[in-house]
XYZ file of C-alpha atoms in Angstrom:
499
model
C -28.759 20.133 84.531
C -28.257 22.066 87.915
C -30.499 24.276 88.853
C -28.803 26.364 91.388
C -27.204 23.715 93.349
C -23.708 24.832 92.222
C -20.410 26.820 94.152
C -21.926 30.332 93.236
C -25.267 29.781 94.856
C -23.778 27.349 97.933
C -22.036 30.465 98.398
C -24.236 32.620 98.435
C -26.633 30.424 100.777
C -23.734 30.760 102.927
C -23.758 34.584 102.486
C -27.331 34.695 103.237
C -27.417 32.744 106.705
C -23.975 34.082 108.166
C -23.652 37.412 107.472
C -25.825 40.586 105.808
C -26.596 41.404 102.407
C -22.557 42.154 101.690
C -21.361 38.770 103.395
C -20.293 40.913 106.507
C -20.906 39.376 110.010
C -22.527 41.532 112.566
C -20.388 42.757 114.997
C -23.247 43.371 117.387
C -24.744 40.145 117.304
C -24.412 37.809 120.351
C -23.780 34.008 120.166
C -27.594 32.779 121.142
C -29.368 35.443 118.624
C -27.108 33.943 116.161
C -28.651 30.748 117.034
C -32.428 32.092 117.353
C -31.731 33.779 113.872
C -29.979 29.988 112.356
C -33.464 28.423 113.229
C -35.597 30.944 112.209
C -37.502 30.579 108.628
C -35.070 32.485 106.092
C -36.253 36.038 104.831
C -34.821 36.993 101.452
C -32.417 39.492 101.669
C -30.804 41.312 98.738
C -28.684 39.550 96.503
C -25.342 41.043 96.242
C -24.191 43.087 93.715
C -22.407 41.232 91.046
C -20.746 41.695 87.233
C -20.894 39.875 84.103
C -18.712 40.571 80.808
C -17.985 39.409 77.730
C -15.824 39.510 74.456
C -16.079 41.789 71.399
C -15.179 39.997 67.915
C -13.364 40.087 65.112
C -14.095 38.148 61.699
C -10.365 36.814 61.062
C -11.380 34.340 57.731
C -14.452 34.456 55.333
C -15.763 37.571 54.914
C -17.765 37.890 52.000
C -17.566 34.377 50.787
C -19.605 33.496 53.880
C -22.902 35.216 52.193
C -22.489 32.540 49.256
C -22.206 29.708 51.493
C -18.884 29.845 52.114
C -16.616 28.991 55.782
C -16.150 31.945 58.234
C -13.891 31.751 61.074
C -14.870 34.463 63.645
C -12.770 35.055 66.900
C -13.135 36.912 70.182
C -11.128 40.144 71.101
C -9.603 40.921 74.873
C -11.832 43.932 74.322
C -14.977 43.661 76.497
C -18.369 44.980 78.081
C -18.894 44.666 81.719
C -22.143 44.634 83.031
C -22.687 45.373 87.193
C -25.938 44.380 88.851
C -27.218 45.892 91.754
C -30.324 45.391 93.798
C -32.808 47.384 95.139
C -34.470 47.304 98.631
C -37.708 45.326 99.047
C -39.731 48.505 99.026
C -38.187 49.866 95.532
C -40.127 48.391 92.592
C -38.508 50.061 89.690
C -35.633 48.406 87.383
C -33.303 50.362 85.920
C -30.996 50.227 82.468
C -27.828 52.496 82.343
C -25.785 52.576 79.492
C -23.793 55.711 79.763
C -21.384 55.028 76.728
C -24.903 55.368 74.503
C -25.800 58.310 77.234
C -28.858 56.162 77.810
C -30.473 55.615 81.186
C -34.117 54.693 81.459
C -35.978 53.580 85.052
C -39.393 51.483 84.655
C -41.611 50.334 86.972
C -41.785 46.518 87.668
C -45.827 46.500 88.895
C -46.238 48.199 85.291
C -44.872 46.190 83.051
C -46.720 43.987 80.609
C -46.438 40.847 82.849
C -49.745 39.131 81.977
C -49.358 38.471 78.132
C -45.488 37.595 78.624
C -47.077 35.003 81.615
C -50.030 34.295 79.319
C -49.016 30.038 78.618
C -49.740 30.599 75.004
C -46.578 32.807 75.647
C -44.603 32.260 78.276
C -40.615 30.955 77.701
C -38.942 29.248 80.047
C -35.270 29.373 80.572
C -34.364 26.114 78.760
C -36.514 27.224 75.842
C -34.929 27.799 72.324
C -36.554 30.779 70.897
C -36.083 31.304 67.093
C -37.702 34.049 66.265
C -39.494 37.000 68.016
C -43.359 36.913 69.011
C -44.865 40.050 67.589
C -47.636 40.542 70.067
C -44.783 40.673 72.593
C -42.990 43.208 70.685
C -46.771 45.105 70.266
C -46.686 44.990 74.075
C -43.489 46.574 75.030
C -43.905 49.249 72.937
C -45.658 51.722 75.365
C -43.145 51.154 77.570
C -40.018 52.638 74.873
C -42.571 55.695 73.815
C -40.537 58.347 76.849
C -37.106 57.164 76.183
C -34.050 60.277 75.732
C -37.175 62.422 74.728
C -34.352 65.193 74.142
C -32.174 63.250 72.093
C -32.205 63.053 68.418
C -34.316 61.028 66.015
C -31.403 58.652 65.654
C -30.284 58.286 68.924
C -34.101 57.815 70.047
C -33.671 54.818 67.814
C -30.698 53.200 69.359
C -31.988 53.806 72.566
C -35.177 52.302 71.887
C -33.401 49.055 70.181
C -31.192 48.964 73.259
C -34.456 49.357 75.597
C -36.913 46.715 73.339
C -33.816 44.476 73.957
C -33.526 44.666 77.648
C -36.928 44.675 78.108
C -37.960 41.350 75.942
C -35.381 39.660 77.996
C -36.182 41.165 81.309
C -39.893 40.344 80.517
C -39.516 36.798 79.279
C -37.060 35.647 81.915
C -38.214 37.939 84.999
C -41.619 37.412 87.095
C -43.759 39.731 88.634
C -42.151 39.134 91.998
C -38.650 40.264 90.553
C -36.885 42.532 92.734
C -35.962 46.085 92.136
C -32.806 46.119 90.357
C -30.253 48.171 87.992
C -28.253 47.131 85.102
C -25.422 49.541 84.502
C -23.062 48.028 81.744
C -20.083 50.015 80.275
C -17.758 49.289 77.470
C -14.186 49.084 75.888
C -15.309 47.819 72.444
C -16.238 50.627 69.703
C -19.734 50.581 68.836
C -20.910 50.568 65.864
C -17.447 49.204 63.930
C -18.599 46.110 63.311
C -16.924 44.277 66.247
C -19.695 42.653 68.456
C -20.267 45.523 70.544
C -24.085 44.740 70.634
C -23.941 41.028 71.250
C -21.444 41.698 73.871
C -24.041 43.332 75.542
C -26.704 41.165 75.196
C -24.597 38.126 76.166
C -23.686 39.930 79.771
C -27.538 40.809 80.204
C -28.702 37.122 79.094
C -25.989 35.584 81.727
C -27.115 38.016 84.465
C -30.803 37.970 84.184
C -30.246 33.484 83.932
C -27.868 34.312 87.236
C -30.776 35.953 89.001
C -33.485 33.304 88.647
C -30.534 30.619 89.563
C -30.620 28.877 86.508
C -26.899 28.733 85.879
C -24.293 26.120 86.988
C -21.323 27.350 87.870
C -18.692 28.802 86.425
C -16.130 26.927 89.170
C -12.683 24.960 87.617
C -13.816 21.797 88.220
C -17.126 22.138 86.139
C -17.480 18.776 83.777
C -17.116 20.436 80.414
C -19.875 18.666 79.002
C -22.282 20.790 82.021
C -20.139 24.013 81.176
C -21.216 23.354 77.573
C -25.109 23.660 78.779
C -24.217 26.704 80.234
C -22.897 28.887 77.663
C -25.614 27.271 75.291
C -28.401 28.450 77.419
C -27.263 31.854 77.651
C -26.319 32.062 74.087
C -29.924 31.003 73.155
C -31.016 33.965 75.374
C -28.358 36.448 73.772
C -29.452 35.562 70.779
C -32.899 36.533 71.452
C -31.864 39.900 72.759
C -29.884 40.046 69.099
C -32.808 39.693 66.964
C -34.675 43.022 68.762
C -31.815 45.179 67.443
C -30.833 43.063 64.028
C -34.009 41.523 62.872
C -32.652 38.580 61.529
C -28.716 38.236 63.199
C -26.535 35.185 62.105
C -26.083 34.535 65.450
C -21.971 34.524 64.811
C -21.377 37.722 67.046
C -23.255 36.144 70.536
C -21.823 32.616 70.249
C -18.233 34.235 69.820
C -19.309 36.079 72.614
C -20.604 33.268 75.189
C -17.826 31.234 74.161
C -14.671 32.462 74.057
C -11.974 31.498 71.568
C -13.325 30.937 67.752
C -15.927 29.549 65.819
C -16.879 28.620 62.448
C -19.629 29.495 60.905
C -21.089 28.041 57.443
C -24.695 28.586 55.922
C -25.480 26.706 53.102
C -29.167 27.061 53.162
C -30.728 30.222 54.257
C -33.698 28.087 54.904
C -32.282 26.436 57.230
C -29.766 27.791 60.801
C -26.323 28.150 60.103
C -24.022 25.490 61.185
C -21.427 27.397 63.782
C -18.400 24.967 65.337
C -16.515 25.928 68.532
C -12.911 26.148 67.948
C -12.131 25.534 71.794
C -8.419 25.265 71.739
C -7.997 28.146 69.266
C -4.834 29.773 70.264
C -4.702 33.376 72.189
C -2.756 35.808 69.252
C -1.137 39.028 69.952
C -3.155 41.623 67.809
C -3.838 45.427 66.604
C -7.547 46.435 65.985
C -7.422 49.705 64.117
C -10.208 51.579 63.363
C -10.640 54.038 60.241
C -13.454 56.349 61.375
C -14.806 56.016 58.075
C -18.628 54.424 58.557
C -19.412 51.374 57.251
C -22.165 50.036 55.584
C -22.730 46.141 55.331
C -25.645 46.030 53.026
C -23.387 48.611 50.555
C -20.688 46.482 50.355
C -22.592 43.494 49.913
C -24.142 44.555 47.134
C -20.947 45.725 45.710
C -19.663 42.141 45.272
C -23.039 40.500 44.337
C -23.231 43.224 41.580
C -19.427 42.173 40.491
C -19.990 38.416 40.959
C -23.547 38.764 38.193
C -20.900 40.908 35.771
C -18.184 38.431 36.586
C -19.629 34.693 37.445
C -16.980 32.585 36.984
C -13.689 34.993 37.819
C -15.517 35.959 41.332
C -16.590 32.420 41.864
C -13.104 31.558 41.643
C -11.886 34.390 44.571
C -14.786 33.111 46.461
C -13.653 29.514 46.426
C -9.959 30.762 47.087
C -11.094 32.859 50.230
C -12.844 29.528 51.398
C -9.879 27.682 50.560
C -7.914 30.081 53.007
C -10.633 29.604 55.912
C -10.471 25.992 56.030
C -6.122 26.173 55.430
C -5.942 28.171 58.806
C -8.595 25.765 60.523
C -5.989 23.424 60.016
C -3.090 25.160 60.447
C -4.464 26.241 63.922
C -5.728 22.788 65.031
C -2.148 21.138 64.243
C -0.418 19.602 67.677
C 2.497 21.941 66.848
C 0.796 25.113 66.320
C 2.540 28.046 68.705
C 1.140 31.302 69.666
C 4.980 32.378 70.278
C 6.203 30.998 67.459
C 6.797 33.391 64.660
C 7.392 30.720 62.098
C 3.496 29.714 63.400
C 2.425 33.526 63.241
C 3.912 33.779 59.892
C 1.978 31.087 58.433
C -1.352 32.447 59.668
C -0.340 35.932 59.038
C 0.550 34.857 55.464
C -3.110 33.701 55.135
C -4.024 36.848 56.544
C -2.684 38.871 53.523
C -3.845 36.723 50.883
C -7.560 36.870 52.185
C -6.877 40.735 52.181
C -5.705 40.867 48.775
C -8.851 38.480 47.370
C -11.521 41.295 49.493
C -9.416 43.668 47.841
C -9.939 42.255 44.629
C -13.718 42.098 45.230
C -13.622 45.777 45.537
C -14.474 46.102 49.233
C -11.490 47.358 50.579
C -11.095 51.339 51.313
C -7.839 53.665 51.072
C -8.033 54.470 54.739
C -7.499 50.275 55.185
C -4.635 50.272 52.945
C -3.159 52.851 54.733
C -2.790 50.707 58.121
C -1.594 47.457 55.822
C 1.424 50.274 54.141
C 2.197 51.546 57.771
C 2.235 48.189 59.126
C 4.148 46.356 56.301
C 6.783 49.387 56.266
C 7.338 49.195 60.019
C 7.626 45.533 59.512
C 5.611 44.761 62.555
C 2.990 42.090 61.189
C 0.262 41.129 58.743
C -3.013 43.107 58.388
C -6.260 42.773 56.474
C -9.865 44.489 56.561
C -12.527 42.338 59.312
C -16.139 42.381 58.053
C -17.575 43.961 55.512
C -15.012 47.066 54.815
C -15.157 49.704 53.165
C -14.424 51.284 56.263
C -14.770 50.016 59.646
C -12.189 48.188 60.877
C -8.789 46.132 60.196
C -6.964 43.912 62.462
C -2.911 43.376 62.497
C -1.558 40.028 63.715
C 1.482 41.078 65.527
C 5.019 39.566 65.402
C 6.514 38.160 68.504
C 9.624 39.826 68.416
C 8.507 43.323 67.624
C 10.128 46.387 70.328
C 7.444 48.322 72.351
C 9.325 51.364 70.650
C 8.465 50.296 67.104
C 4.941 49.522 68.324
C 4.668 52.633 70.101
C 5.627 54.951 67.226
C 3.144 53.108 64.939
C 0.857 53.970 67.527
C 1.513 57.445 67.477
C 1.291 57.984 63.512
C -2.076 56.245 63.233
C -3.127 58.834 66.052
C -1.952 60.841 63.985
C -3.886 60.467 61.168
C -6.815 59.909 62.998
C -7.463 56.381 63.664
C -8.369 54.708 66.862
C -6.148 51.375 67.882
C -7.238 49.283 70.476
C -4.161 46.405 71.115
C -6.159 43.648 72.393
C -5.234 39.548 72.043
C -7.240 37.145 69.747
C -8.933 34.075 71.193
C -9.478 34.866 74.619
C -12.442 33.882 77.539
C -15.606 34.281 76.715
C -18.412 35.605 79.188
C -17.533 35.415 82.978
C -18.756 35.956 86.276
C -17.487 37.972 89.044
C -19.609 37.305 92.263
C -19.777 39.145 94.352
C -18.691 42.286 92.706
C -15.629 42.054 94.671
C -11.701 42.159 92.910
C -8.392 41.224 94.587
C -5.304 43.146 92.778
C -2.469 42.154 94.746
C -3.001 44.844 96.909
C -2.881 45.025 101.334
C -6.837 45.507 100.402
C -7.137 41.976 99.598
C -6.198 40.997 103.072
C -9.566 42.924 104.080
C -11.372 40.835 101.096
C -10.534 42.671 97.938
C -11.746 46.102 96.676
C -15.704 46.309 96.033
C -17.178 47.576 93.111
C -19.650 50.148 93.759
C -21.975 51.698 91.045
C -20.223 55.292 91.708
C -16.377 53.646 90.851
C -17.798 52.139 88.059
C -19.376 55.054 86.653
C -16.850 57.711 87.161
C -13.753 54.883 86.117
C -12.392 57.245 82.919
C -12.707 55.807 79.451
C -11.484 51.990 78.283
C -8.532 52.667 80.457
C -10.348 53.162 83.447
C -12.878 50.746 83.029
C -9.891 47.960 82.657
C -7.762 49.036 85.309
C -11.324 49.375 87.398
C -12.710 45.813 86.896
C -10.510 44.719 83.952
C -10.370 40.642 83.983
C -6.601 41.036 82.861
C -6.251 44.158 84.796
C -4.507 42.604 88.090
C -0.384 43.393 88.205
C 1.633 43.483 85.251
C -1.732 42.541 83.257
C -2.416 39.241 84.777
C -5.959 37.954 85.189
C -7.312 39.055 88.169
C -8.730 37.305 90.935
C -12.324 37.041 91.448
C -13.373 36.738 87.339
C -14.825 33.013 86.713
C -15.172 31.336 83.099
C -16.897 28.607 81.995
C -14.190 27.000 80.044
C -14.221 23.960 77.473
C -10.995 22.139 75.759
C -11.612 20.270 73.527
C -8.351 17.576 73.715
């Protein structure tokens, strides 16, 4: 394991000696203070500011049978949060969170914190440290420091906010020192919160990955990284992520981060709630064209849940029977995916999947847990002819995802569009299967623009605030947001094929 001694800290040694804090050489400097200042014992000057990001998620197979020990396949969504770290002067000891989708911002100071019990070695993690569960004097500990968060906000919002803050700080606290610099964490979002799509563990896999960035821990990402070291990686900040998960969840299945730090797809079987769940990386899972289309109508997991487990008691062996089937499905598209002939542009490919797609729809259905506003998107969809759609999660609201057809016209797309506007639903078009959490360092982005003959366009905190909505954000510091919606220069991935 490298500890620092990779292409993103080589370069930024290299940023350090030959130029300031931005990587720009001094124009006033002459040739033998150069030299004097080359030999001279290095200060540490501020790192430069830098972004993280990473995936939303959608559950494509599983849902429901997964609580009864059933297969799950969850996949990413080209639908991200994207997280940009600045740092403070020497003489600024505060660190500061900034969320303004959540209209949250909340500035601590550093000297202030709790630092001695999370130091304490009864306590104290380290970065290679697998942490399963919270420590509840920790938790005790932090909470003085939530008590003046959004003191004009409601009762419910307080809550978020406080979630969001606990989360931060546990990570902050466990992975920080006392000697951390000033700093501020300003993250915004394309994904909608609260739908069920990995919004939250989007989040807390771009804070794990930039807090492990700061304290150098982190090999790469670079293209020639061995996949077995980019594997280490992505497992150390999805052990982190995780931890930031369980302050807002409780008790997460830890599905939503590891889609999140890895990219692609996973499955994800529990057999024993005793024991963790056993989640496989599906590393050459295909990138799919797809609509996400949310209802509006809230959601409630534990509801719906409930729902079936009350069914399956009135109806053991019928619902054990839809369970198995939706199982059956799962493991059918595993295989269907994984075959050497599988093509994302193929619609006799996208059919077969797609076909599974409805079936697993009509079984959820079955199990009472689908919701009219759902069925409306599969009518509008199936009318149009345009693809194959079922409910992701739980339902009863929340979301549904559309697997598009290759061949479908931007006009028929478009006026789909426009009715589901229409009637009130959000659609995000986004692609299944994509990257998972990347690095641009510095926060610096080349667009195919005469900028990037002057190094690329930096991203300042004011751009990034003011960039308007999901568009903005994506044309801002989108990774596929370079010309004609290629990936952009500048965004690193550690990336892992399995053949």
């Amino acid at each position: 394991m490298s500890n620092g001694a990779n292409g993103f800290h080589k370069e930024m040694e290299k940023l350090h000696v030959n130029g300031d804090a931005n990587g720009r050489p001094s124009s006033s400097e002459g040739e033998s203070d150069k030299k004097k200042k080359m030999n001279r014992k290095n200060s540490s000057p501020m790192m430069p500011a830098f972004m993280v990001s990473a995936p939303g998620k959608v559950i494509v197979f599983g849902e429901h049978a997964v609580v009864y020990g059933k297969a799950a396949i969850a996949a990413s969504i080209s639908l991200r949060s994207y997280l940009l770290v600045t740092h403070l002067s020497k003489s600024k000891r505060t660190v500061t969170m900034q969320f303004p989708d959540i209209d949250l911002i909340h500035t601590w100071n550093i000297d202030e914190l709790p630092w001695k019990i999370f130091q304490s070695p009864t306590k104290k993690k380290y970065y290679y440290d697998l942490v399963t569960t919270l420590d509840d004097e920790l938790l005790q500990a932090i909470q003085p420091h939530l008590a003046d968060i959004s003191p004009g906000k409601s009762e419910a919002e307080r809550k978020v906010h406080r979630n969001s803050a606990a989360s931060f700080l546990y990570l902050f606290l466990s992975l920080g020192s006392p000697k951390s610099p000033g700093c501020r964490y300003t993250l915004r979002s394309t994904i909608p919160i609260g739908a069920g799509v990995g919004s939250s563990a989007s989040i807390a896999v771009c804070l794990a990955a930039a807090m492990l960035l700061q304290i150098r821990t982190l090999s790469g990402p670079h293209p020639d990284q061995p996949p077995d070291e980019a594997r280490v990686q992505m497992e150390r900040i999805n052990r982190w992520a995780f931890v930031a998960e369980m302050c807002i969840h409780g008790n997460p299945s830890g599905v939503d981060n590891t889609v999140a730090t890895h990219g692609k797809a996973v499955v994800y079987q529990r057999t024993d709630y005793k024991k963790p769940p056993t989640v496989t990386p599906l590393w050459d899972f295909p990138e799919l064209p797809l609509l996400l289309v949310d209802t509006k109508v809230p959601k409630s997991t534990a509801i719906e849940v409930a729902k079936v487990a009350a069914l399956k008691n009135t109806h053991q062996e019928l619902v054990g029977s839809i369970l198995d089937a939706v199982d059956t499905i799962t493991r059918s598209a595993e295989s269907l995916i994984e075959e050497e002939y599988f093509d994302n542009e193929d619609l006799e490919s996208l059919r077969r999947v797609g076909e599974l797609m409805t079936i697993n729809h009509g079984l959820l259905s079955a199990l009472g847990v689908s919701h009219p506003r759902l069925e409306r998107v599969r009518e509008l969809v199936d009318h149009a002819g345009i693809g194959w759609t079922k409910l992701t999660g739980a339902g009863g609201g929340g979301c549904s995802i559309s697997l598009i057809k290759p061949d479908v016209s931007k006009e028929k797309l478009d006026k789909l569009e426009r009715q589901l506007e229409n009637e009130g639903y959000q659609k995000f078009r986004t692609t299944l299967g994509g990257d998972g959490v990347g690095v641009l360092w510095p926060a610096v982005l080349k667009n195919g623009l005469d900028e990037d003959e002057e190094g690329g366009m930096e991203i300042d905190l004011e751009k990034f605030l003011n960039a308007p909505g999901n568009d903005g954000v994506e044309k801002l510091v989108g990774v596929s947001g370079g010309l004609g919606g290629a990936e952009r220069e500048g965004w690193k991935f550690w990336r892992v094929e399995s053949q």
